[in-house]
XYZ file of C-alpha atoms in Angstrom:
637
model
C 71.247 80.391 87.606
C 69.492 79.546 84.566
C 68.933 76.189 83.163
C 71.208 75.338 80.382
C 69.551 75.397 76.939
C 70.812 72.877 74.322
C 69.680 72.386 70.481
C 69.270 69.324 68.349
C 69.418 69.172 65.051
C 68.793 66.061 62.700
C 66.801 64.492 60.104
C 65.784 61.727 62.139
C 62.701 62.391 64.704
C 63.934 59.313 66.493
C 67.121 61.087 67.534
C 65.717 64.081 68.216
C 62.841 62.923 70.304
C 65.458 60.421 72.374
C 68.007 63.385 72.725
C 64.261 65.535 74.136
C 63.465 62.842 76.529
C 66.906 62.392 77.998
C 67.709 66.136 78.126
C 64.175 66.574 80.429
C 65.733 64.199 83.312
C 69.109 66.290 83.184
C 66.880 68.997 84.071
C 67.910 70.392 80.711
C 66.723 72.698 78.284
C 66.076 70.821 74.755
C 65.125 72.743 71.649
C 64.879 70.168 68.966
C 64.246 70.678 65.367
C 63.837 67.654 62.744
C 65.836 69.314 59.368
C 66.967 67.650 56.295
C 70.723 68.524 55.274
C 69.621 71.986 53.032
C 67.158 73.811 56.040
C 69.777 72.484 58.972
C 71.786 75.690 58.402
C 68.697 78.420 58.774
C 67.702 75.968 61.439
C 70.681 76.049 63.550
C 70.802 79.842 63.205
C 67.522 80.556 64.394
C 68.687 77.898 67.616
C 71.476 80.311 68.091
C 69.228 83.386 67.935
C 67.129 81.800 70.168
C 69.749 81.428 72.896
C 70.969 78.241 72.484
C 74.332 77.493 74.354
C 75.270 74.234 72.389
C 74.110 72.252 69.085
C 73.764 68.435 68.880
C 73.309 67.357 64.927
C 75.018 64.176 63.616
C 78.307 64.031 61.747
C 76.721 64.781 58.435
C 74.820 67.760 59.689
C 77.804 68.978 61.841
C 80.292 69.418 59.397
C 77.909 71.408 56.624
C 76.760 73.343 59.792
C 79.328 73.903 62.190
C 81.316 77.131 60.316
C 77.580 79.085 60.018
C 77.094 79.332 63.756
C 79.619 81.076 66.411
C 78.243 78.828 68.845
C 79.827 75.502 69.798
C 78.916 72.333 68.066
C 79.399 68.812 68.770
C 78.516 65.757 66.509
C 76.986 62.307 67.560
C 79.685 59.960 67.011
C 78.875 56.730 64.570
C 80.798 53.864 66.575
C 82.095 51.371 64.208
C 79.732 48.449 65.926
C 76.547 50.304 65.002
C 78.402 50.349 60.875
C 79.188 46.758 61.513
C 75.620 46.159 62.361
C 73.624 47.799 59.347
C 76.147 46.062 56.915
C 75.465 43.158 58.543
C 71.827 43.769 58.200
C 72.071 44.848 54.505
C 73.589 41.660 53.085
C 70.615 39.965 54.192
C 69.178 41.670 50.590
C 71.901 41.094 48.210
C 76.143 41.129 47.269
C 75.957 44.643 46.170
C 75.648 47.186 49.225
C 75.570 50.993 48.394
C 77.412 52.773 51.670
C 76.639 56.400 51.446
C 78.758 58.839 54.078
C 79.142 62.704 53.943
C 81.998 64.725 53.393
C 84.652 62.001 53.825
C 85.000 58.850 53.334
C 85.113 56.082 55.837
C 88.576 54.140 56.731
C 89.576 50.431 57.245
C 86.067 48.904 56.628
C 87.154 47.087 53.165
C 87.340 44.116 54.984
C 83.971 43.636 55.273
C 83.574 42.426 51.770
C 85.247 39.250 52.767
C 84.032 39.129 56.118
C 80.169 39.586 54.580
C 81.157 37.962 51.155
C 79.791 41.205 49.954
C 80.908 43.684 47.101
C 80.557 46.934 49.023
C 80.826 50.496 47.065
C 81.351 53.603 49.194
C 80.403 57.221 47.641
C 81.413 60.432 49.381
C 78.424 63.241 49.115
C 79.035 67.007 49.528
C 74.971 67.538 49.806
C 71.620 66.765 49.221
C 71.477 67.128 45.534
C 74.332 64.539 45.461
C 72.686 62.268 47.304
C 69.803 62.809 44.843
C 71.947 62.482 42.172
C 73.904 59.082 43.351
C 70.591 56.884 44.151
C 68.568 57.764 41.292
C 70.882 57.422 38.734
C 72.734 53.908 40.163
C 70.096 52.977 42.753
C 69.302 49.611 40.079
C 73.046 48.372 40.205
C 72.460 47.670 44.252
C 70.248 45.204 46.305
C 70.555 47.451 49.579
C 71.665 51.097 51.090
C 73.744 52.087 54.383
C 73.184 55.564 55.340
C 71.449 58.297 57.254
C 67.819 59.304 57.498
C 67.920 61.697 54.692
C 69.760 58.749 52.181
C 67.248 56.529 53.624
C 64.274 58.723 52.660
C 65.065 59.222 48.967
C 66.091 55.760 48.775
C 62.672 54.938 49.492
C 61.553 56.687 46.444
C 63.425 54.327 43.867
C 62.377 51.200 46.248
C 65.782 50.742 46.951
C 66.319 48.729 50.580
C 67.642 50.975 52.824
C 69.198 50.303 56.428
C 69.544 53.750 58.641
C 72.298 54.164 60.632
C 71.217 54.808 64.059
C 72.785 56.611 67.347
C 72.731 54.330 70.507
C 71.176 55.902 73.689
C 74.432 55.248 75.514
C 76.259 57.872 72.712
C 73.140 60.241 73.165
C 74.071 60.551 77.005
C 77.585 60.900 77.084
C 76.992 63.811 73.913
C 74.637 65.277 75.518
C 77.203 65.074 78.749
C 79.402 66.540 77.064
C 77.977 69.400 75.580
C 76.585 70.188 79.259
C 79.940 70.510 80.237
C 80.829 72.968 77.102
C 78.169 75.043 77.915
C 78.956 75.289 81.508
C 83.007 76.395 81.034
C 81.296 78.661 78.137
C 79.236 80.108 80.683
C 82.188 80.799 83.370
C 84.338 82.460 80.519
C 81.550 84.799 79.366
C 81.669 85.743 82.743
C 84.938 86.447 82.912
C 85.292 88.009 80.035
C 81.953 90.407 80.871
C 84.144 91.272 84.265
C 87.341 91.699 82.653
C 85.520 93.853 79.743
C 84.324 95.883 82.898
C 87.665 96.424 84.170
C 88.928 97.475 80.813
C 86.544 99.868 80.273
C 86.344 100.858 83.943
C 90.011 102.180 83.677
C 90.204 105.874 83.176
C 93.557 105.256 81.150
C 93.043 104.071 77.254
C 94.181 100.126 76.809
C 94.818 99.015 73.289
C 96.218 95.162 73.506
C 97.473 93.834 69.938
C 98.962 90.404 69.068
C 102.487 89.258 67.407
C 101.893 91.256 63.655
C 100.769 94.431 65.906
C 96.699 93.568 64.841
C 94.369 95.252 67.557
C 92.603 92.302 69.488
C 91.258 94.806 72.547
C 90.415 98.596 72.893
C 88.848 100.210 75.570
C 85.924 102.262 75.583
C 88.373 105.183 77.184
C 91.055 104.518 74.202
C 88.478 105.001 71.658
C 87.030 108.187 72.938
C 90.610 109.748 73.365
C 91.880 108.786 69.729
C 88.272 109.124 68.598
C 88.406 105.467 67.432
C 85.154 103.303 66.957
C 87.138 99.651 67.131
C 83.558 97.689 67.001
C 82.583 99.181 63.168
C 86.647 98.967 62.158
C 87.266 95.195 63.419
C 90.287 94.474 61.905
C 92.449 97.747 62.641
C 96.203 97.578 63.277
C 98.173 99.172 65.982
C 100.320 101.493 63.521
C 96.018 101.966 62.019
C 95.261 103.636 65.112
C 98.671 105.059 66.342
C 101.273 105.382 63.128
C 103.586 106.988 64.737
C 103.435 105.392 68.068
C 106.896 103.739 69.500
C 104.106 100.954 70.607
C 104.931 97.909 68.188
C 108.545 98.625 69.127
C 108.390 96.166 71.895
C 107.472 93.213 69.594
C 110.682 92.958 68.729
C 112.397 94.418 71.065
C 110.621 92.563 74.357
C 111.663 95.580 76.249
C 109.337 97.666 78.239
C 108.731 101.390 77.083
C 107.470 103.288 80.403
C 106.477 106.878 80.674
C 106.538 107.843 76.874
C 105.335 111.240 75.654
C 103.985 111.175 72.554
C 102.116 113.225 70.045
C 98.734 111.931 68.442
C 97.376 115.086 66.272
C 97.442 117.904 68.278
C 97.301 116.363 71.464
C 100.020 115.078 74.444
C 99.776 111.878 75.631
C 101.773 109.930 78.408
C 102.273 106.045 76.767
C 103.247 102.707 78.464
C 103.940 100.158 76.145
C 104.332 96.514 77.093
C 105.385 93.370 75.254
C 103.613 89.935 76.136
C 105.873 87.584 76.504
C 105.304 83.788 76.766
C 107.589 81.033 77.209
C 110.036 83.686 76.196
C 108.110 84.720 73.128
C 106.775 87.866 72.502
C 103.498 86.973 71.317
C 102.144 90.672 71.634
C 101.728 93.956 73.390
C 99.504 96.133 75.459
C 99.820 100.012 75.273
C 98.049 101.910 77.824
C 97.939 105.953 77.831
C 96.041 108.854 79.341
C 95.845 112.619 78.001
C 98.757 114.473 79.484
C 96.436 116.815 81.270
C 94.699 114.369 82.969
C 98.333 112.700 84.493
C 99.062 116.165 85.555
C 95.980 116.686 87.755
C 96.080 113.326 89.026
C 99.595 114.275 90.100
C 98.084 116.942 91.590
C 95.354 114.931 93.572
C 97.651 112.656 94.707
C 99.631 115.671 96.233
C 96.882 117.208 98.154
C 95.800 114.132 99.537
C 99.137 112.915 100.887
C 99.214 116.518 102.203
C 95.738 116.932 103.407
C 96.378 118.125 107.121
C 99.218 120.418 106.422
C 97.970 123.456 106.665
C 98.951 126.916 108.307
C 97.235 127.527 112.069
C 98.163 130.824 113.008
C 97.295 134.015 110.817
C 97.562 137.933 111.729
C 94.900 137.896 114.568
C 97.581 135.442 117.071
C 100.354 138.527 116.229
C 99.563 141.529 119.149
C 100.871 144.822 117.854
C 100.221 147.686 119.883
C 104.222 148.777 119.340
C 105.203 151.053 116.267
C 107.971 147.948 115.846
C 105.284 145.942 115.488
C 102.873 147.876 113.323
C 105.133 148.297 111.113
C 106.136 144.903 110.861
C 102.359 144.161 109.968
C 102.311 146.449 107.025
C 105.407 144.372 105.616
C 103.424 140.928 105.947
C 100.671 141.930 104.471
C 102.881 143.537 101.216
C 104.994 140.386 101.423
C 102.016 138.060 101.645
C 100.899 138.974 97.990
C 104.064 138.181 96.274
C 105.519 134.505 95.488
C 108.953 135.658 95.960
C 111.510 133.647 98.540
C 111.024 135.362 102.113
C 114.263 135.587 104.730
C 113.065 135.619 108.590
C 115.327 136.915 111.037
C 114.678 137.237 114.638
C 115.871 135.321 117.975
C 114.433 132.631 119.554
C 111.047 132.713 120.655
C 109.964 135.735 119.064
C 107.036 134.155 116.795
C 108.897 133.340 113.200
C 106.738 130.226 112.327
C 103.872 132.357 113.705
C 104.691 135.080 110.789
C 104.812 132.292 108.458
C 101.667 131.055 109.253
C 100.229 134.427 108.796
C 101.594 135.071 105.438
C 100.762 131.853 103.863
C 96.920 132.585 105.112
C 96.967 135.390 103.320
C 98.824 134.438 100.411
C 96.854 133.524 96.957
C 98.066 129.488 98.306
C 96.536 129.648 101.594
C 94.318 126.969 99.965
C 97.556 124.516 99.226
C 99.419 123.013 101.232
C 101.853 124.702 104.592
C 104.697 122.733 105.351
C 106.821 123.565 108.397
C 110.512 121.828 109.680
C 113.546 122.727 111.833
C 116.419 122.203 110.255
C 118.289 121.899 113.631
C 116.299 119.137 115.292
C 117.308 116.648 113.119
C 120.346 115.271 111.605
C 121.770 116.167 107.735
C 120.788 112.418 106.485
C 117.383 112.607 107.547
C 116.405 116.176 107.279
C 117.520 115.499 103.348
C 115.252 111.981 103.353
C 112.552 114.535 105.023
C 112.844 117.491 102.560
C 113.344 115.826 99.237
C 112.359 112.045 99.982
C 113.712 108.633 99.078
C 113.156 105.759 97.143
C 112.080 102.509 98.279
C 115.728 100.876 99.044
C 117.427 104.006 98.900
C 118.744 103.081 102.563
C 118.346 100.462 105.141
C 115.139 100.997 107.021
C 113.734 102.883 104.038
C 110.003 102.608 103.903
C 108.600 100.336 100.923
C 107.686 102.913 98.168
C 109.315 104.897 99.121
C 108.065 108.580 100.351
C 107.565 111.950 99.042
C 109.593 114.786 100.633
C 108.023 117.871 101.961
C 108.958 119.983 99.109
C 106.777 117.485 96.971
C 103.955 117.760 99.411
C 104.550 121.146 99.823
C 103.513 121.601 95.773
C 101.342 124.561 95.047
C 101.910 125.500 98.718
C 104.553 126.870 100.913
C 107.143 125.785 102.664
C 108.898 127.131 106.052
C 113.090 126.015 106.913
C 112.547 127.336 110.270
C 116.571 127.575 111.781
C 118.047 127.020 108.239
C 121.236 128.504 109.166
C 122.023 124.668 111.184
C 122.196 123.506 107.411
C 124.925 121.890 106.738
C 126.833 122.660 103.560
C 126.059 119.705 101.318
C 122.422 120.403 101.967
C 122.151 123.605 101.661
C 123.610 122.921 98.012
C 120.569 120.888 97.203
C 118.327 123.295 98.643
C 120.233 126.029 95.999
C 119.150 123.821 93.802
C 115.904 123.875 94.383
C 115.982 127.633 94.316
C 117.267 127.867 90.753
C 115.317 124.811 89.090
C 112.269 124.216 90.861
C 112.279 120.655 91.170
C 113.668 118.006 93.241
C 115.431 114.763 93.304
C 114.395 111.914 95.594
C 117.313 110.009 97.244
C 118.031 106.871 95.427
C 116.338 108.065 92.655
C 117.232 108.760 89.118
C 114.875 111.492 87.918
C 113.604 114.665 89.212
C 109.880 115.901 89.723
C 109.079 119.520 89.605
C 107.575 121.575 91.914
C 106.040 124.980 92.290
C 106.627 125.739 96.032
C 106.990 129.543 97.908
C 110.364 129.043 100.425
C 109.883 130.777 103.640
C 113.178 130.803 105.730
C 114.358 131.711 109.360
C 117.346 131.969 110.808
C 117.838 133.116 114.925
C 121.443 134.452 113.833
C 122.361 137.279 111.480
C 122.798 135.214 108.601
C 125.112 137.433 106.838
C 127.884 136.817 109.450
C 127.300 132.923 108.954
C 128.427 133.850 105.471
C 131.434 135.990 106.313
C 132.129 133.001 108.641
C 131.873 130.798 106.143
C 129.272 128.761 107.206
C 126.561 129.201 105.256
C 126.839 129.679 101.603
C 126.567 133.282 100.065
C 125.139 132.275 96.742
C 121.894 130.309 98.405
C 122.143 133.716 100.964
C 121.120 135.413 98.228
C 119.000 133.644 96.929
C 116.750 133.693 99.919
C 116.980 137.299 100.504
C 115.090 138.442 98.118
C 112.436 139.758 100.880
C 113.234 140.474 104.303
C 111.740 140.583 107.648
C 113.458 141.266 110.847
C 111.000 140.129 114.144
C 111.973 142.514 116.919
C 112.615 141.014 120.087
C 110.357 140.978 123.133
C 112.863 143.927 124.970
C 112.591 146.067 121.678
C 108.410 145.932 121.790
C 107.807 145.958 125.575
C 104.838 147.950 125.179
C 102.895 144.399 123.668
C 103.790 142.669 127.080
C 100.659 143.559 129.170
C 98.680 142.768 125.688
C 101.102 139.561 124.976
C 100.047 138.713 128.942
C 96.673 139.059 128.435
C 96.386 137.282 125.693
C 98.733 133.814 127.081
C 96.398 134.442 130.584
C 93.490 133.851 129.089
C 94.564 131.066 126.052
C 96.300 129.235 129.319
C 93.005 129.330 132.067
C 90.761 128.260 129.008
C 93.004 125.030 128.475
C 93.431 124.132 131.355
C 89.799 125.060 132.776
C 91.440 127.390 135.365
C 89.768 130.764 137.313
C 91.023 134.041 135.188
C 94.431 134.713 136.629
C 94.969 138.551 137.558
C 98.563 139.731 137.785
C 99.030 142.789 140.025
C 100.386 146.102 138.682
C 103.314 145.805 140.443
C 104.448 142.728 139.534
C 103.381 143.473 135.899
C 105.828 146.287 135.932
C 108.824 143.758 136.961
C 107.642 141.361 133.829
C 107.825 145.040 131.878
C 111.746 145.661 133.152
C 112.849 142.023 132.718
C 114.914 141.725 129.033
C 113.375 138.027 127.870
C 116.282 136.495 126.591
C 113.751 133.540 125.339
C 111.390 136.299 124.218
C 107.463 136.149 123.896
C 107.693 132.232 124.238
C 109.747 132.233 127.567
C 107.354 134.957 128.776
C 104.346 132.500 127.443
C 106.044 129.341 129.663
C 106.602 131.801 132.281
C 102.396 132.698 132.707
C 101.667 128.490 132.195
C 104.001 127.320 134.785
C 102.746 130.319 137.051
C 98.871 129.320 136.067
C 99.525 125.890 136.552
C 100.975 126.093 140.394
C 98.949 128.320 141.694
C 95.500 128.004 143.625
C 93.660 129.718 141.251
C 94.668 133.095 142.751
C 97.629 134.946 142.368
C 100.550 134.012 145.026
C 103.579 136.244 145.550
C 105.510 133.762 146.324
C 105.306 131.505 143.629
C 105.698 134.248 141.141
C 108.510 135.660 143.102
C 110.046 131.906 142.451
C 109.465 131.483 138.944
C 110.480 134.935 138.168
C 114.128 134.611 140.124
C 114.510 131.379 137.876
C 114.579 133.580 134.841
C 117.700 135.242 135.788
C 118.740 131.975 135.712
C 118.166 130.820 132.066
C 120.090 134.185 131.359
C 123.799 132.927 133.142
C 123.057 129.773 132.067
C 120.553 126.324 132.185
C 118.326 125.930 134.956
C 120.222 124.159 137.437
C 118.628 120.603 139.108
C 116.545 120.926 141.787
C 117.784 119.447 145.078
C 116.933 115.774 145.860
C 116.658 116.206 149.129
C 115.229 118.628 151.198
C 117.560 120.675 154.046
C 117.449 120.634 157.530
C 114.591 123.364 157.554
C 115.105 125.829 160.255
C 112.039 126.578 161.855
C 111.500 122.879 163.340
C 113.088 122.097 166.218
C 116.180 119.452 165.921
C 114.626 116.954 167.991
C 111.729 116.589 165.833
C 113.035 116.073 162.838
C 115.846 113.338 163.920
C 114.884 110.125 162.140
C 112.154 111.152 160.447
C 112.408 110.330 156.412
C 111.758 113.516 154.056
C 108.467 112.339 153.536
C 107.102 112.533 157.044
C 108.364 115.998 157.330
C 106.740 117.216 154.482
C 103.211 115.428 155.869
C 103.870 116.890 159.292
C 104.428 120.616 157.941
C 100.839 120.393 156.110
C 98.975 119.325 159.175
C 100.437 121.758 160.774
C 99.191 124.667 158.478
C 96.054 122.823 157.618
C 97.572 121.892 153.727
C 98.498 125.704 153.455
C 100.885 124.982 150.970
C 102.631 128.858 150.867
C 102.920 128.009 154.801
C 103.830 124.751 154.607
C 107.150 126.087 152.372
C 107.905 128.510 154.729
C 107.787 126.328 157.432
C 109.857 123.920 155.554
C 112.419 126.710 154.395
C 111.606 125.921 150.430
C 110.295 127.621 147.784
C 107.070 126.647 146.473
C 107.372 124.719 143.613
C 110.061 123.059 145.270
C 107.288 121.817 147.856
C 104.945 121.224 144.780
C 107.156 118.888 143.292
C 107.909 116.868 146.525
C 104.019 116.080 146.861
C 103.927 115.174 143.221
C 106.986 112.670 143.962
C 105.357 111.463 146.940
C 101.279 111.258 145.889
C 100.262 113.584 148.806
C-alpha cells in the first residue's frame, strides 16, 4: 500500500516546517506550502491535484478554503491557553490590545480586560484586504496586536507590536493523527465504493437508485446504454427525467414493492423491478432495476436448457428393425409424422418399442436439438406424477424442495415430451394436462401464476384408448385432443418375420455388454422362438436372449433354452411362479447317500461327480438348470 500523502497549508513556515518534520517520523507523506490567506485557495487546489488525501491549514485558512476543495480538511485548533498566553504577552506593551480573528469572533474572553487590566478590542476580518484595511487605518490607537502570521506581517509595516499566535507541537500531532486516520477510512470507502461501482456496472440488468424527491443518485453503465442515458454529463437528472412514465417513484410513497413490471420506454419492452428504501420505517428512496424484454426471454431460455441439459432422445430409426411390410410401413408414417409439431397418439402393447418410436421421431424432428423428456404415468402416484409434470413451489407441500422445482413440461420447453402409459391418468390430471393442450402453459403447484411453454406431446397408451373413453375412464375431450396423429405399433406375433433380425440384433447388443463369445441359436430352435405368440413382445423376447446369454457357457445349451423357453408359457397363464427353496429328493442317487446330508453337500457331491458339468450335474440332481445355477449362486460354489 502506498504511503499516505498529507498537505499543509499556512502562512507561517514555522508550522509548516514542524508539521514536515513530524509527518517524516509517521512515515508520512508531507507536501507543505507556506501561502498567505489570497494564494491558499490555488494552493490547496494544486495539493488536491497533486494527490493529496488530507489538508492541514489553520482555522483562518480552513474556513476561506475548505468549500474550494472536495477533499477533506481539518483545521489546527487555537487552545484557549496559547490566547491566554499572547494576551498575556501583549500587555507587556500597553492598555490597548488589538485582537484580530477571522471569520468569527471569539467567545467568553472579555474577562481578560480585568484579569490583564487591559482595554482589549476584537475585529472580525472576512480577508486580507480587511486586515489591510483594519491596521493601517487604526494601527496608532493600539500599543500591541494578537493575531496570525499574516496580521503579524502587515502589522510590521506600521511598527505596530505584534504577538503571533502559535500552534503547540502537542496540537500538531494529534491533527496530524487525526487526519491520518481520515485518510485511512477515506481510503477503505474508495475502495468500496470502486468494488461496489464494479458490481453495479458488472450487472447485465440496468440499476437506477434515486433518493426521497425521486433525484437519480446512481445509474449503471448497463441502464444508460439501454435508455441511451449519459448520467455523468446530466448530473442532476430525476427519475421521472429519465423514465416519465415509469410506475418507479410509485414506491416512495407507497413503500410497496413493484416486481415483474412491463413497461414501455419508446418503442421498446422492458421487464421493471422497482424497490423502495426503507429506513427506520422511512422510505428514504428507491432502486429500479430492468433488463430489455428480449434479453429476460433468452435468459429464460438458458436457464431451461441448462436445467435440462442431459435430457435428450437415445434411440432414433436405426434401433427400429423392419424387414415386415407392418413395419415398413410404419417407418414411412414416422418419418411424415416426425416433420410436423402436431400432438402424436401411440398405441401398441407392452413391450413393443413405443418410447423407442418416440425417440426416433424427436431425432428427426426440427427439436431434436431441445430438450426429450420421457415419464410413465403408471409408475407413480397422481400427487407426484402432477409435482413431476408441472412442478411445485417451494412450500407447496411438506418435503417440498427449497425453490421449489420446474416440472418436465417446463424443462421440456422447445422440446418434446413423451406420457408413456397415459391412459393410468387419473381424471383430475388428465384435466390439467387438457389444459395444457389448449393453452400452452402451465401452473406450478402452490403457485399463483402460469409460465408458458412451447412443448410437442407425444402419448402412449398399451390399451385401445377409445374404449377407456366409452368406459369412462379417460376423458373424450383430452382423447381428442391427442389424436390428432396416430400410430398403431404392431405386436411382435403380427411382424414375426423381424424375429430372426430382432434376435440378431439383442445377440449381439447382449455378448458385447457383457463381453460374452457370439451366441448362435440353432435353426430349429429359432423356428420355436418364430411359433411362440410374445405376449411381452420384442422386450420379453429381448429378456428372453439376456437371461439365455447370461447362463450359458458361452455355447448354446439345449437344456437351458429348453428351460427358459417352457417359462414363457408361464408368463402367459399367469406370473412366474417362486422357485422351490429346497431341492427334492433327486432320483438318480441312491437313498442311503443322501440321508443326512444338507442340500448343500448334495449339490457339491453331484459336481465332483461330473467334474463341475453343470448340464450333468442337473440331471443328476433331477433340476433344471437355472434352478442348479441359482443354488451355487446362494451357496458361493
Amino acid at each position: 500500500m502506498s504511503r499516505i500523502k498529507l498537505g499543509v497549508l499556512s502562512s507561517s513556515q514555522a508550522l509548516v516546517d514542524k508539521t514536515r518534520e513530524l509527518a517524516i517520523e509517521k512515515n508520512i507523506e508531507i507536501k507543505g506550502a507556506y501561502a498567505a490567506l489570497d494564494g491558499a485557495i490555488q494552493v490547496a487546489q494544486e495539493m488536491e491535484a497533486d494527490g493529496v488525501e488530507v489538508v492541514l491549514a489553520r482555522e483562518s485558512t480552513a474556513v476561506l478554503v475548505k468549500n474550494q476543495i472536495s477533499i477533506p480538511l481539518l483545521a489546527f485548533p487555537l487552545s484557549t491557553i496559547d490566547i491566554l498566553s499572547c494576551i498575556k504577552e501583549a500587555a507587556r506593551f500597553g492598555r490597548n490590545i488589538l485582537l484580530v480573528s477571522f471569520h468569527k469572533k471569539m467567545k467568553g474572553i472579555e474577562f481578560l480586560n480585568e484579569l490583564f487590566n487591559i482595554r482589549m478590542t476584537q475585529s472580525v476580518c472576512e480577508n486580507f484586504a480587511d486586515v489591510q484595511q483594519l491596521i493601517s487605518t487604526h494601527y496608532h490607537k493600539y500599543d500591541a496586536m494578537v493575531g496570525g502570521a499574516t496580521s503579524s506581517a502587515i502589522a510590521k509595516k506600521y511598527a505596530l507590536t505584534s504577538i503571533e499566535t502559535q500552534t503547540s507541537e502537542e496540537v500538531i500531532e494529534s491533527t496530524l493523527d487525526s487526519a491520518i486516520s481520515v485518510a485511512q477510512y477515506n481510503r477503505l470507502e474508495q475502495e468500496k465504493s470502486h468494488r461496489y461501482s464494479l458490481i453495479i456496472d458488472g450487472v447485465s440488468d440496468g440499476v437506477i437508485a434515486y433518493d426521497r424527491k425521486g433525484k437519480i443518485t446512481l445509474i449503471n453503465d448497463t441502464a444508460g446504454k439501454l435508455l441511451n442515458v449519459d448520467y455523468q454529463a446530466e448530473a442532476g437528472m430525476s427519475f421521472l427525467d429519465v423514465l416519465p412514465t415509469s410506475t418507479g417513484t410509485d414506491v416512495l410513497s407507497t413503500g410497496i414493492p413493484i416486481e415483474h413490471k412491463i413497461e414501455r420506454v419508446g418503442s421498446d419492452l422492458f421487464v421493471f423491478n422497482h424497490i423502495p428504501i426503507i429506513i427506520n420505517n422511512d422510505t428514504v428512496g428507491g432502486v429500479t432495476t430492468f433488463n430489455d424484454a428480449s434479453n429476460v426471454i433468452e435468459i429464460e431460455g438458458e436457464i431451461r436448457r441448462s436445467l435440462s441439459k442431459g435430457l435428450i432422445a437415445k434411440y432414433d430409426l436405426s434401433n427400429m428393425v423392419c424387414r415386415s411390410p407392418e413395419m415398413r410401413e410404419l417407418v414411412k408414417r414416422v418419418r411424415r409424422f416426425s416433420t410436423t409439431d402436431s400432438t402424436l397418439l401411440v398405441l401398441g402393447e407392452t413391450g413393443t418399442g413405443k418410447e423407442l418410436l418416440a425417440h426416433s421421431i424427436h431425432n428427426l424432428s426440427n427439436r431434436s436439438k431441445q430438450p426429450f423428456v420421457s415419464i410413465n404415468c403408471a409408475s407413480l402416484s397422481e400427487e407426484l406424477l402432477q409435482s413431476e409434470l408441472f412442478g411445485y413451489e417451494e412450500g407447496a407441500f411438506t418435503g417440498s424442495k427449497k425453490g421449489g422445482k420446474p416440472g418436465l413440461f417446463e424443462l421440456a420447453h422447445n422440446g418434446t415430451i413423451f406420457l408413456d402409459d397415459i391412459n393410468a391418468t387419473s381424471q383430475n390430471l388428465q384435466r390439467h394436462l387438457l389444459r395444457v393442450l389448449q393453452e400452452k402453459e402451465v401452473m406450478r403447484v402452490g403457485a399463483d401464476r402460469i409460465t408458458p411453454i412451447n412443448v410437442r406431446i407425444i402419448a402412449a397408451s398399451n390399451t385401445e384408448l377409445i374404449e377407456e373413453v366409452n368406459a369412462g375412464r379417460f376423458r373424450e375431450d383430452l382423447f381428442f385432443r391427442l389424436n390428432v396423429l396416430y400410430i398403431r405399433i404392431p405386436p411382435l406375433r403380427e411382424r414375426i418375420d423381424d424375429l430372426p433380425l430382432l434376435a440378431e440384433k439383442f445377440i449381439a447388443e447382449i455378448c458385447r455388454k457383457y463381453k460374452k463369445k457370439q451366441l448362435v441359436i440353432p435353426q430349429a430352435n429359432m423356428q420355436r422362438l418364430n411359433d411362440h405368440n410374445w405376449p411381452g413382445n420384442v422386450r420379453q423376447l429381448q429378456n428372453f436372449l439376456e437371461r439365455l446369454i447370461l447362463i450359458v457357457d458361452n455355447e448354446f445349451e439345449s437344456v437351458v433354452f429348453d428351460e427358459l423357453f417352457d417359462e414363457l408359457f408361464e408368463y402367459r397363464a399367469g406370473p412366474v411362479k417362486s422357485m422351490p427353496q429346497t431341492i427334492p429328493k433327486p432320483s438318480p442317487m441312491p437313498a442311503p447317500e443322501t440321508i443326512g446330508r444338507t442340500e448343500q453337500e448334495m449339490i457339491q457331491q453331484a459336481l465332483n461327480s461330473t467334474g463341475y458339468h453343470k448340464t450333468k450335474t442337473a440331471e443328476k440332481l433331477g433340476i433344471s438348470r437355472t434352478t442348479l445355477w441359482k443354488k451355487m449362486k446362494k451357496y458361493a460354489m
